[in-house]
């Protein structure tokens, strides 16, 4: 069983995240930042489009009698290990600078998390609450946030630049 921490944020913070999400996603689409190989967490791009693209690539290779190799990489807990500095640098390289980038820096730094377990005793109807000490989160994006998937996309977006001569299908997933 996987017990990933989920960020519980206020309604005001969630509204602010949705506002930021809408502004940033529009900017990234307008500037055509995302590669065609990118699937998932994007409008009109799902696991089905990733699979369809992958199958079409294989069919084209078979028609040309070209050897084909499929490499599948599962980046486990990717959201938990995103480097904040690298993420900010990538956002800046895509044109998200100044106060907007500072907003993301502020959102990602000085985050703390703790574990809380509520145990109820059915005999006495008593609820025992156990809470760990809080720990600073030094990397990763908050699970369950509106901005988490959006921040992951630019982080992985330049992967096709580093793999030459390959037909790529990229599908980020948060499971």
PDB file of C-alpha atoms in Angstrom:
ATOM      1  CA  UNK A   1       0.000   0.000   0.000  1.00  0.00           C
ATOM      2  CA  UNK A   2       1.269   3.488  -0.847  1.00  0.00           C
ATOM      3  CA  UNK A   3       0.751   6.247   1.705  1.00  0.00           C
ATOM      4  CA  UNK A   4       1.730   9.348  -0.261  1.00  0.00           C
ATOM      5  CA  UNK A   5       1.156  12.611   1.532  1.00  0.00           C
ATOM      6  CA  UNK A   6      -1.668  14.700   0.126  1.00  0.00           C
ATOM      7  CA  UNK A   7      -1.640  18.438   0.675  1.00  0.00           C
ATOM      8  CA  UNK A   8      -4.751  19.794   2.291  1.00  0.00           C
ATOM      9  CA  UNK A   9      -5.032  23.445   1.348  1.00  0.00           C
ATOM     10  CA  UNK A  10      -7.559  26.138   2.120  1.00  0.00           C
ATOM     11  CA  UNK A  11     -10.353  27.021  -0.291  1.00  0.00           C
ATOM     12  CA  UNK A  12      -8.710  30.404  -0.861  1.00  0.00           C
ATOM     13  CA  UNK A  13      -5.376  28.749  -1.751  1.00  0.00           C
ATOM     14  CA  UNK A  14      -7.138  26.352  -4.132  1.00  0.00           C
ATOM     15  CA  UNK A  15      -8.890  29.248  -5.891  1.00  0.00           C
ATOM     16  CA  UNK A  16      -5.565  31.031  -6.211  1.00  0.00           C
ATOM     17  CA  UNK A  17      -3.986  27.850  -7.624  1.00  0.00           C
ATOM     18  CA  UNK A  18      -6.804  27.523 -10.186  1.00  0.00           C
ATOM     19  CA  UNK A  19      -6.301  31.142 -11.231  1.00  0.00           C
ATOM     20  CA  UNK A  20      -2.536  30.571 -11.603  1.00  0.00           C
ATOM     21  CA  UNK A  21      -3.144  27.306 -13.456  1.00  0.00           C
ATOM     22  CA  UNK A  22      -5.459  28.951 -15.996  1.00  0.00           C
ATOM     23  CA  UNK A  23      -3.017  31.806 -16.622  1.00  0.00           C
ATOM     24  CA  UNK A  24       0.054  29.590 -16.933  1.00  0.00           C
ATOM     25  CA  UNK A  25      -1.553  26.887 -19.105  1.00  0.00           C
ATOM     26  CA  UNK A  26      -2.874  29.541 -21.508  1.00  0.00           C
ATOM     27  CA  UNK A  27       0.592  31.103 -21.678  1.00  0.00           C
ATOM     28  CA  UNK A  28       2.297  27.739 -22.330  1.00  0.00           C
ATOM     29  CA  UNK A  29      -0.205  26.824 -25.072  1.00  0.00           C
ATOM     30  CA  UNK A  30      -0.007  30.290 -26.635  1.00  0.00           C
ATOM     31  CA  UNK A  31       3.807  30.074 -26.796  1.00  0.00           C
ATOM     32  CA  UNK A  32       3.568  26.473 -28.096  1.00  0.00           C
ATOM     33  CA  UNK A  33       5.883  25.266 -25.348  1.00  0.00           C
ATOM     34  CA  UNK A  34       4.652  21.673 -25.156  1.00  0.00           C
ATOM     35  CA  UNK A  35       5.999  19.105 -27.589  1.00  0.00           C
ATOM     36  CA  UNK A  36       3.637  16.993 -29.684  1.00  0.00           C
ATOM     37  CA  UNK A  37       5.034  13.919 -27.940  1.00  0.00           C
ATOM     38  CA  UNK A  38       3.607  15.133 -24.609  1.00  0.00           C
ATOM     39  CA  UNK A  39       0.424  13.368 -23.500  1.00  0.00           C
ATOM     40  CA  UNK A  40      -1.457  13.496 -20.218  1.00  0.00           C
ATOM     41  CA  UNK A  41      -2.466  16.474 -18.077  1.00  0.00           C
ATOM     42  CA  UNK A  42      -3.155  18.355 -21.292  1.00  0.00           C
ATOM     43  CA  UNK A  43      -6.311  19.300 -23.137  1.00  0.00           C
ATOM     44  CA  UNK A  44      -7.281  16.504 -25.540  1.00  0.00           C
ATOM     45  CA  UNK A  45      -4.324  14.307 -24.588  1.00  0.00           C
ATOM     46  CA  UNK A  46      -4.994  11.164 -22.579  1.00  0.00           C
ATOM     47  CA  UNK A  47      -3.632   7.653 -22.151  1.00  0.00           C
ATOM     48  CA  UNK A  48      -5.633   6.729 -25.266  1.00  0.00           C
ATOM     49  CA  UNK A  49      -3.836   9.330 -27.400  1.00  0.00           C
ATOM     50  CA  UNK A  50      -0.477   8.146 -26.053  1.00  0.00           C
ATOM     51  CA  UNK A  51      -1.292   4.506 -26.909  1.00  0.00           C
ATOM     52  CA  UNK A  52      -2.643   5.463 -30.344  1.00  0.00           C
ATOM     53  CA  UNK A  53       0.505   7.447 -31.113  1.00  0.00           C
ATOM     54  CA  UNK A  54       2.692   4.580 -29.926  1.00  0.00           C
ATOM     55  CA  UNK A  55       0.816   2.000 -32.042  1.00  0.00           C
ATOM     56  CA  UNK A  56       0.958   4.260 -35.127  1.00  0.00           C
ATOM     57  CA  UNK A  57       4.715   4.665 -34.673  1.00  0.00           C
ATOM     58  CA  UNK A  58       5.144   0.894 -34.559  1.00  0.00           C
ATOM     59  CA  UNK A  59       2.914   0.431 -37.624  1.00  0.00           C
ATOM     60  CA  UNK A  60       4.951   2.981 -39.634  1.00  0.00           C
ATOM     61  CA  UNK A  61       8.183   1.250 -38.628  1.00  0.00           C
ATOM     62  CA  UNK A  62       6.799  -2.171 -39.609  1.00  0.00           C
ATOM     63  CA  UNK A  63       5.636  -0.796 -42.975  1.00  0.00           C
ATOM     64  CA  UNK A  64       9.184   0.464 -43.606  1.00  0.00           C
ATOM     65  CA  UNK A  65      10.630  -2.841 -42.328  1.00  0.00           C
ATOM     66  CA  UNK A  66      12.596  -0.969 -39.695  1.00  0.00           C
ATOM     67  CA  UNK A  67      13.591  -2.590 -36.438  1.00  0.00           C
ATOM     68  CA  UNK A  68      11.667  -1.101 -33.546  1.00  0.00           C
ATOM     69  CA  UNK A  69      12.497  -1.029 -29.890  1.00  0.00           C
ATOM     70  CA  UNK A  70      10.140   0.119 -27.150  1.00  0.00           C
ATOM     71  CA  UNK A  71      11.580   1.464 -23.927  1.00  0.00           C
ATOM     72  CA  UNK A  72       9.177   2.118 -21.081  1.00  0.00           C
ATOM     73  CA  UNK A  73      10.365   4.140 -18.118  1.00  0.00           C
ATOM     74  CA  UNK A  74       8.397   4.385 -14.917  1.00  0.00           C
ATOM     75  CA  UNK A  75       9.648   7.297 -12.863  1.00  0.00           C
ATOM     76  CA  UNK A  76       8.328   6.240  -9.486  1.00  0.00           C
ATOM     77  CA  UNK A  77       7.328   9.042  -7.137  1.00  0.00           C
ATOM     78  CA  UNK A  78       8.337  11.623  -9.714  1.00  0.00           C
ATOM     79  CA  UNK A  79       6.265  14.364  -8.118  1.00  0.00           C
ATOM     80  CA  UNK A  80       8.072  13.762  -4.838  1.00  0.00           C
ATOM     81  CA  UNK A  81      11.582  14.290  -6.223  1.00  0.00           C
ATOM     82  CA  UNK A  82      11.222  17.337  -8.488  1.00  0.00           C
ATOM     83  CA  UNK A  83      14.103  19.692  -7.743  1.00  0.00           C
ATOM     84  CA  UNK A  84      12.703  23.147  -6.905  1.00  0.00           C
ATOM     85  CA  UNK A  85      15.687  25.095  -8.309  1.00  0.00           C
ATOM     86  CA  UNK A  86      15.699  23.131 -11.568  1.00  0.00           C
ATOM     87  CA  UNK A  87      11.926  23.568 -11.879  1.00  0.00           C
ATOM     88  CA  UNK A  88      12.217  27.334 -11.405  1.00  0.00           C
ATOM     89  CA  UNK A  89      15.024  27.500 -13.963  1.00  0.00           C
ATOM     90  CA  UNK A  90      12.912  25.571 -16.477  1.00  0.00           C
ATOM     91  CA  UNK A  91       9.894  27.808 -15.858  1.00  0.00           C
ATOM     92  CA  UNK A  92      12.137  30.835 -16.383  1.00  0.00           C
ATOM     93  CA  UNK A  93      13.512  29.385 -19.638  1.00  0.00           C
ATOM     94  CA  UNK A  94       9.934  29.025 -20.897  1.00  0.00           C
ATOM     95  CA  UNK A  95       9.195  32.669 -20.092  1.00  0.00           C
ATOM     96  CA  UNK A  96       7.660  32.359 -16.638  1.00  0.00           C
ATOM     97  CA  UNK A  97       9.801  34.919 -14.849  1.00  0.00           C
ATOM     98  CA  UNK A  98       9.585  37.771 -12.390  1.00  0.00           C
ATOM     99  CA  UNK A  99       6.778  37.851  -9.859  1.00  0.00           C
ATOM    100  CA  UNK A 100       5.091  34.752 -11.304  1.00  0.00           C
ATOM    101  CA  UNK A 101       8.236  32.676 -10.866  1.00  0.00           C
ATOM    102  CA  UNK A 102       8.700  34.195  -7.404  1.00  0.00           C
ATOM    103  CA  UNK A 103       5.146  33.112  -6.582  1.00  0.00           C
ATOM    104  CA  UNK A 104       6.016  29.507  -7.448  1.00  0.00           C
ATOM    105  CA  UNK A 105       9.234  29.745  -5.423  1.00  0.00           C
ATOM    106  CA  UNK A 106       7.235  31.013  -2.457  1.00  0.00           C
ATOM    107  CA  UNK A 107       4.676  28.236  -2.863  1.00  0.00           C
ATOM    108  CA  UNK A 108       7.310  25.494  -2.991  1.00  0.00           C
ATOM    109  CA  UNK A 109       9.719  26.653  -0.283  1.00  0.00           C
ATOM    110  CA  UNK A 110       9.255  26.371   3.457  1.00  0.00           C
ATOM    111  CA  UNK A 111       6.532  23.745   3.091  1.00  0.00           C
ATOM    112  CA  UNK A 112       6.163  21.406   6.015  1.00  0.00           C
ATOM    113  CA  UNK A 113       4.315  18.147   6.430  1.00  0.00           C
ATOM    114  CA  UNK A 114       3.326  15.851   9.247  1.00  0.00           C
ATOM    115  CA  UNK A 115       1.420  12.618   9.619  1.00  0.00           C
ATOM    116  CA  UNK A 116      -1.724  12.467  11.688  1.00  0.00           C
ATOM    117  CA  UNK A 117      -3.571   9.283  12.577  1.00  0.00           C
ATOM    118  CA  UNK A 118      -6.933   9.208  14.300  1.00  0.00           C
ATOM    119  CA  UNK A 119      -7.725   5.938  16.030  1.00  0.00           C
ATOM    120  CA  UNK A 120     -11.163   5.353  17.437  1.00  0.00           C
ATOM    121  CA  UNK A 121     -11.906   2.890  20.195  1.00  0.00           C
ATOM    122  CA  UNK A 122     -15.267   1.286  19.504  1.00  0.00           C
ATOM    123  CA  UNK A 123     -15.769   0.300  23.167  1.00  0.00           C
ATOM    124  CA  UNK A 124     -15.314   3.705  24.763  1.00  0.00           C
ATOM    125  CA  UNK A 125     -16.062   5.829  21.694  1.00  0.00           C
ATOM    126  CA  UNK A 126     -12.820   7.618  22.426  1.00  0.00           C
ATOM    127  CA  UNK A 127     -10.714   9.002  19.575  1.00  0.00           C
ATOM    128  CA  UNK A 128      -6.948   8.988  20.006  1.00  0.00           C
ATOM    129  CA  UNK A 129      -5.007  11.368  17.796  1.00  0.00           C
ATOM    130  CA  UNK A 130      -1.371  10.697  16.996  1.00  0.00           C
ATOM    131  CA  UNK A 131       0.658  13.342  15.206  1.00  0.00           C
ATOM    132  CA  UNK A 132       4.283  13.268  14.099  1.00  0.00           C
ATOM    133  CA  UNK A 133       6.581  16.250  14.294  1.00  0.00           C
ATOM    134  CA  UNK A 134       6.587  18.376  11.144  1.00  0.00           C
ATOM    135  CA  UNK A 135       9.340  18.058   8.561  1.00  0.00           C
ATOM    136  CA  UNK A 136      10.367  20.524   5.880  1.00  0.00           C
ATOM    137  CA  UNK A 137       9.728  19.403   2.299  1.00  0.00           C
ATOM    138  CA  UNK A 138      12.851  20.256   0.315  1.00  0.00           C
ATOM    139  CA  UNK A 139      11.834  18.832  -3.052  1.00  0.00           C
ATOM    140  CA  UNK A 140       8.761  17.763  -4.980  1.00  0.00           C
ATOM    141  CA  UNK A 141       5.415  19.362  -5.705  1.00  0.00           C
ATOM    142  CA  UNK A 142       2.393  18.990  -3.433  1.00  0.00           C
ATOM    143  CA  UNK A 143       0.258  15.909  -4.082  1.00  0.00           C
ATOM    144  CA  UNK A 144      -3.382  16.729  -4.621  1.00  0.00           C
ATOM    145  CA  UNK A 145      -2.719  20.311  -5.650  1.00  0.00           C
ATOM    146  CA  UNK A 146      -4.105  21.922  -8.789  1.00  0.00           C
ATOM    147  CA  UNK A 147      -0.633  23.094  -9.843  1.00  0.00           C
ATOM    148  CA  UNK A 148       1.226  19.781  -9.289  1.00  0.00           C
ATOM    149  CA  UNK A 149       0.542  18.259 -12.725  1.00  0.00           C
ATOM    150  CA  UNK A 150       1.077  21.610 -14.470  1.00  0.00           C
ATOM    151  CA  UNK A 151       4.490  22.049 -12.827  1.00  0.00           C
ATOM    152  CA  UNK A 152       5.453  18.511 -13.834  1.00  0.00           C
ATOM    153  CA  UNK A 153       4.859  19.162 -17.564  1.00  0.00           C
ATOM    154  CA  UNK A 154       7.578  21.796 -18.092  1.00  0.00           C
ATOM    155  CA  UNK A 155       9.912  19.730 -15.934  1.00  0.00           C
ATOM    156  CA  UNK A 156       9.699  16.798 -18.383  1.00  0.00           C
ATOM    157  CA  UNK A 157       9.011  18.801 -21.549  1.00  0.00           C
ATOM    158  CA  UNK A 158      12.614  19.033 -22.756  1.00  0.00           C
ATOM    159  CA  UNK A 159      13.187  15.275 -22.605  1.00  0.00           C
ATOM    160  CA  UNK A 160      12.722  14.946 -26.407  1.00  0.00           C
ATOM    161  CA  UNK A 161      15.593  17.426 -26.954  1.00  0.00           C
ATOM    162  CA  UNK A 162      17.961  15.005 -25.262  1.00  0.00           C
ATOM    163  CA  UNK A 163      16.960  11.889 -27.192  1.00  0.00           C
ATOM    164  CA  UNK A 164      17.814  12.236 -30.873  1.00  0.00           C
ATOM    165  CA  UNK A 165      16.517  10.068 -33.710  1.00  0.00           C
ATOM    166  CA  UNK A 166      13.743   8.468 -31.676  1.00  0.00           C
ATOM    167  CA  UNK A 167       9.985   8.652 -31.930  1.00  0.00           C
ATOM    168  CA  UNK A 168       8.835   9.455 -28.441  1.00  0.00           C
ATOM    169  CA  UNK A 169       5.511   9.187 -26.691  1.00  0.00           C
ATOM    170  CA  UNK A 170       5.510  10.789 -23.259  1.00  0.00           C
ATOM    171  CA  UNK A 171       2.709  10.125 -20.818  1.00  0.00           C
ATOM    172  CA  UNK A 172       3.050  11.509 -17.310  1.00  0.00           C
ATOM    173  CA  UNK A 173       0.841   9.903 -14.727  1.00  0.00           C
ATOM    174  CA  UNK A 174       0.368  10.532 -11.030  1.00  0.00           C
ATOM    175  CA  UNK A 175      -0.352   6.939  -9.963  1.00  0.00           C
TER     176      UNK A 175
END
